């Protein structure tokens, strides 16, 4: 995929966009390193989670929306707003994805529920729940060595309001994305971009 993307990048013949998308590849690697270095770390703060989520998800969407704006020939203020739109949409998308890891079945997810948690990847619902439940920290730091400990951790995340607070975070980022689109005139195209934001939130309704 990287080889193919590099080929297509070279054919864009727009140095600004080439640099923009090339940065995404660097961000992917940074995100993986950041995640690997913080596994099972119950002191992970929300801001660190958002930075990692930016590297792994939002960076690509932000670069894509800004790149499209650059090719459209709009001024730098609009390209900047489109970058922020993609960034906020990407962060909202990642938070929603992390919520679904706790609220959907294995059949719906296509993988076991709590799969990020069991690997030590602490996402928004867990970070919020850790603020209220010391027992959750004990379970995570034990790396789920006891039978049934993962199920108990998932139950604690749900009962301590971790899901609800993560939903609020996803909505906050979605609201910011909608605000970023005010730089565009009202049109079917702007509406489609707004619909994309709302469609993402509908996944957790």
Short mmCIF file of C-alpha atoms in Angstrom, two decimals:
data_model
loop_
_atom_site.label_atom_id
_atom_site.label_comp_id
_atom_site.label_asym_id
_atom_site.label_seq_id
_atom_site.Cartn_x
_atom_site.Cartn_y
_atom_site.Cartn_z
CA UNK A 1 0.00 0.00 0.00
CA UNK A 2 2.82 2.41 0.83
CA UNK A 3 4.55 1.61 -2.44
CA UNK A 4 1.36 2.26 -4.39
CA UNK A 5 0.64 5.48 -2.50
CA UNK A 6 4.19 6.73 -3.13
CA UNK A 7 3.73 6.13 -6.85
CA UNK A 8 0.45 8.04 -6.96
CA UNK A 9 1.94 10.83 -4.83
CA UNK A 10 4.76 11.31 -7.31
CA UNK A 11 2.21 11.77 -10.08
CA UNK A 12 0.26 14.51 -8.31
CA UNK A 13 2.81 17.12 -9.43
CA UNK A 14 1.92 19.35 -6.49
CA UNK A 15 4.79 19.63 -4.03
CA UNK A 16 2.63 20.98 -1.18
CA UNK A 17 0.22 18.04 -1.37
CA UNK A 18 3.05 15.53 -1.79
CA UNK A 19 4.67 16.84 1.40
CA UNK A 20 1.30 16.82 3.17
CA UNK A 21 0.52 13.19 2.36
CA UNK A 22 4.11 12.08 2.95
CA UNK A 23 3.79 13.43 6.48
CA UNK A 24 0.86 11.04 7.00
CA UNK A 25 3.14 8.04 6.41
CA UNK A 26 5.53 9.43 9.03
CA UNK A 27 2.60 10.00 11.41
CA UNK A 28 1.44 6.39 11.01
CA UNK A 29 4.82 5.18 12.24
CA UNK A 30 4.87 7.71 15.10
CA UNK A 31 1.41 6.57 16.19
CA UNK A 32 2.40 2.91 16.28
CA UNK A 33 5.53 3.72 18.30
CA UNK A 34 3.57 5.91 20.71
CA UNK A 35 0.97 3.18 21.21
CA UNK A 36 3.56 0.44 21.74
CA UNK A 37 5.37 2.53 24.35
CA UNK A 38 2.26 3.12 26.48
CA UNK A 39 0.64 -0.32 26.65
CA UNK A 40 -0.99 -1.08 30.04
CA UNK A 41 0.01 2.41 31.25
CA UNK A 42 -2.85 3.54 33.47
CA UNK A 43 -1.31 7.00 33.77
CA UNK A 44 -1.96 7.69 30.09
CA UNK A 45 -3.71 11.07 29.87
CA UNK A 46 -6.49 12.00 27.49
CA UNK A 47 -4.27 14.43 25.60
CA UNK A 48 -1.75 11.64 24.91
CA UNK A 49 -4.58 9.45 23.63
CA UNK A 50 -5.74 12.23 21.30
CA UNK A 51 -2.22 12.77 19.96
CA UNK A 52 -1.88 9.05 19.25
CA UNK A 53 -5.32 9.03 17.62
CA UNK A 54 -4.28 11.97 15.46
CA UNK A 55 -1.18 10.13 14.28
CA UNK A 56 -2.99 6.87 13.58
CA UNK A 57 -6.29 8.12 12.12
CA UNK A 58 -6.96 11.85 11.98
CA UNK A 59 -3.72 12.78 10.21
CA UNK A 60 -4.78 10.91 7.06
CA UNK A 61 -8.26 12.44 6.97
CA UNK A 62 -6.92 15.94 7.70
CA UNK A 63 -4.31 15.70 4.96
CA UNK A 64 -6.89 14.37 2.51
CA UNK A 65 -9.39 17.18 3.12
CA UNK A 66 -6.68 19.85 2.99
CA UNK A 67 -5.20 18.29 -0.13
CA UNK A 68 -8.57 18.45 -1.88
CA UNK A 69 -8.87 22.11 -0.86
CA UNK A 70 -5.41 22.89 -2.26
CA UNK A 71 -6.31 21.31 -5.60
CA UNK A 72 -9.49 23.41 -5.61
CA UNK A 73 -7.38 26.57 -5.58
CA UNK A 74 -8.97 28.16 -2.48
CA UNK A 75 -7.09 30.53 -0.18
CA UNK A 76 -4.96 29.45 2.76
CA UNK A 77 -7.63 30.26 5.36
CA UNK A 78 -10.00 27.73 3.78
CA UNK A 79 -7.31 25.08 3.34
CA UNK A 80 -6.47 25.51 7.03
CA UNK A 81 -10.11 25.13 8.05
CA UNK A 82 -10.45 22.04 5.86
CA UNK A 83 -7.41 20.55 7.57
CA UNK A 84 -9.04 21.18 10.95
CA UNK A 85 -12.29 19.70 9.67
CA UNK A 86 -10.52 16.49 8.71
CA UNK A 87 -8.60 16.44 11.99
CA UNK A 88 -11.73 16.82 14.12
CA UNK A 89 -13.69 14.33 12.01
CA UNK A 90 -10.82 11.85 12.32
CA UNK A 91 -10.62 12.23 16.10
CA UNK A 92 -14.38 11.85 16.44
CA UNK A 93 -14.24 8.75 14.22
CA UNK A 94 -11.50 7.17 16.35
CA UNK A 95 -13.33 7.84 19.62
CA UNK A 96 -16.50 6.30 18.16
CA UNK A 97 -14.50 3.28 17.03
CA UNK A 98 -13.09 2.89 20.53
CA UNK A 99 -16.57 3.09 22.05
CA UNK A 100 -17.83 0.36 19.73
CA UNK A 101 -15.05 -1.90 21.02
CA UNK A 102 -17.05 -2.01 24.27
CA UNK A 103 -20.65 -1.75 23.09
CA UNK A 104 -20.86 -4.09 20.11
CA UNK A 105 -20.74 -7.86 19.94
CA UNK A 106 -17.85 -9.85 18.50
CA UNK A 107 -20.05 -10.65 15.49
CA UNK A 108 -20.70 -6.96 14.81
CA UNK A 109 -17.07 -5.97 15.32
CA UNK A 110 -15.51 -8.83 13.41
CA UNK A 111 -13.15 -9.26 16.37
CA UNK A 112 -13.53 -10.00 20.10
CA UNK A 113 -15.04 -7.19 22.20
CA UNK A 114 -12.43 -5.41 24.31
CA UNK A 115 -9.65 -6.42 21.92
CA UNK A 116 -7.79 -3.12 22.35
CA UNK A 117 -8.05 -3.30 26.13
CA UNK A 118 -6.75 -6.85 26.39
CA UNK A 119 -3.68 -5.80 24.39
CA UNK A 120 -3.09 -2.92 26.79
CA UNK A 121 -4.16 -0.18 24.41
CA UNK A 122 -6.05 2.21 26.70
CA UNK A 123 -8.65 4.22 24.81
CA UNK A 124 -10.98 7.10 25.79
CA UNK A 125 -13.64 5.00 27.59
CA UNK A 126 -10.93 3.36 29.72
CA UNK A 127 -9.09 6.60 30.47
CA UNK A 128 -12.33 8.19 31.69
CA UNK A 129 -13.30 5.14 33.76
CA UNK A 130 -9.87 5.02 35.40
CA UNK A 131 -10.56 8.44 36.92
CA UNK A 132 -13.37 6.91 38.99
CA UNK A 133 -12.51 3.26 39.58
CA UNK A 134 -9.21 2.20 41.29
CA UNK A 135 -10.12 -1.48 40.84
CA UNK A 136 -9.87 -1.04 37.07
CA UNK A 137 -6.26 0.09 37.41
CA UNK A 138 -5.41 -3.05 39.39
CA UNK A 139 -6.92 -5.31 36.73
CA UNK A 140 -5.18 -3.56 33.84
CA UNK A 141 -1.79 -3.44 35.56
CA UNK A 142 -2.08 -7.19 36.20
CA UNK A 143 -2.44 -7.55 32.39
CA UNK A 144 -5.62 -9.61 32.86
CA UNK A 145 -3.79 -12.54 34.40
CA UNK A 146 -6.88 -13.86 36.19
CA UNK A 147 -9.75 -15.69 34.52
CA UNK A 148 -12.68 -13.35 33.92
CA UNK A 149 -10.66 -10.19 34.60
CA UNK A 150 -11.20 -8.82 31.09
CA UNK A 151 -14.98 -9.19 31.42
CA UNK A 152 -14.83 -7.44 34.80
CA UNK A 153 -12.78 -4.59 33.32
CA UNK A 154 -15.30 -4.13 30.51
CA UNK A 155 -18.11 -4.07 33.05
CA UNK A 156 -16.31 -1.42 35.11
CA UNK A 157 -15.70 0.77 32.06
CA UNK A 158 -19.41 0.67 31.33
CA UNK A 159 -20.61 1.17 34.92
CA UNK A 160 -18.23 4.06 35.68
CA UNK A 161 -19.49 6.29 32.89
CA UNK A 162 -16.54 5.73 30.57
CA UNK A 163 -18.79 5.13 27.57
CA UNK A 164 -20.96 8.21 28.18
CA UNK A 165 -17.98 10.53 28.61
CA UNK A 166 -16.34 9.16 25.49
CA UNK A 167 -19.60 9.74 23.59
CA UNK A 168 -19.51 13.36 24.74
CA UNK A 169 -15.92 13.68 23.54
CA UNK A 170 -16.85 12.27 20.12
CA UNK A 171 -19.70 14.77 19.89
CA UNK A 172 -17.44 17.68 20.89
CA UNK A 173 -15.00 16.85 18.11
CA UNK A 174 -17.89 16.42 15.66
CA UNK A 175 -19.28 19.83 16.61
CA UNK A 176 -15.87 21.39 15.95
CA UNK A 177 -15.75 19.70 12.53
CA UNK A 178 -19.15 21.17 11.64
CA UNK A 179 -17.93 24.61 12.75
CA UNK A 180 -14.86 24.28 10.53
CA UNK A 181 -17.17 23.93 7.51
CA UNK A 182 -18.56 27.44 8.02
CA UNK A 183 -15.75 28.65 5.80
CA UNK A 184 -17.58 27.08 2.84
CA UNK A 185 -20.70 28.46 1.12
CA UNK A 186 -23.95 26.59 1.63
CA UNK A 187 -24.15 23.88 -1.02
CA UNK A 188 -24.83 20.21 -1.60
CA UNK A 189 -21.08 19.60 -1.21
CA UNK A 190 -20.89 21.25 2.21
CA UNK A 191 -24.00 19.34 3.26
CA UNK A 192 -22.34 16.07 2.22
CA UNK A 193 -19.34 16.89 4.41
CA UNK A 194 -21.66 17.67 7.33
CA UNK A 195 -23.54 14.42 6.73
CA UNK A 196 -20.27 12.51 6.96
CA UNK A 197 -19.77 13.88 10.48
CA UNK A 198 -23.30 13.00 11.55
CA UNK A 199 -23.12 9.52 10.00
CA UNK A 200 -20.10 8.79 12.18
CA UNK A 201 -21.99 9.79 15.34
CA UNK A 202 -24.97 7.66 14.32
CA UNK A 203 -22.78 4.58 14.78
CA UNK A 204 -23.10 5.03 18.57
CA UNK A 205 -26.76 6.16 18.72
#
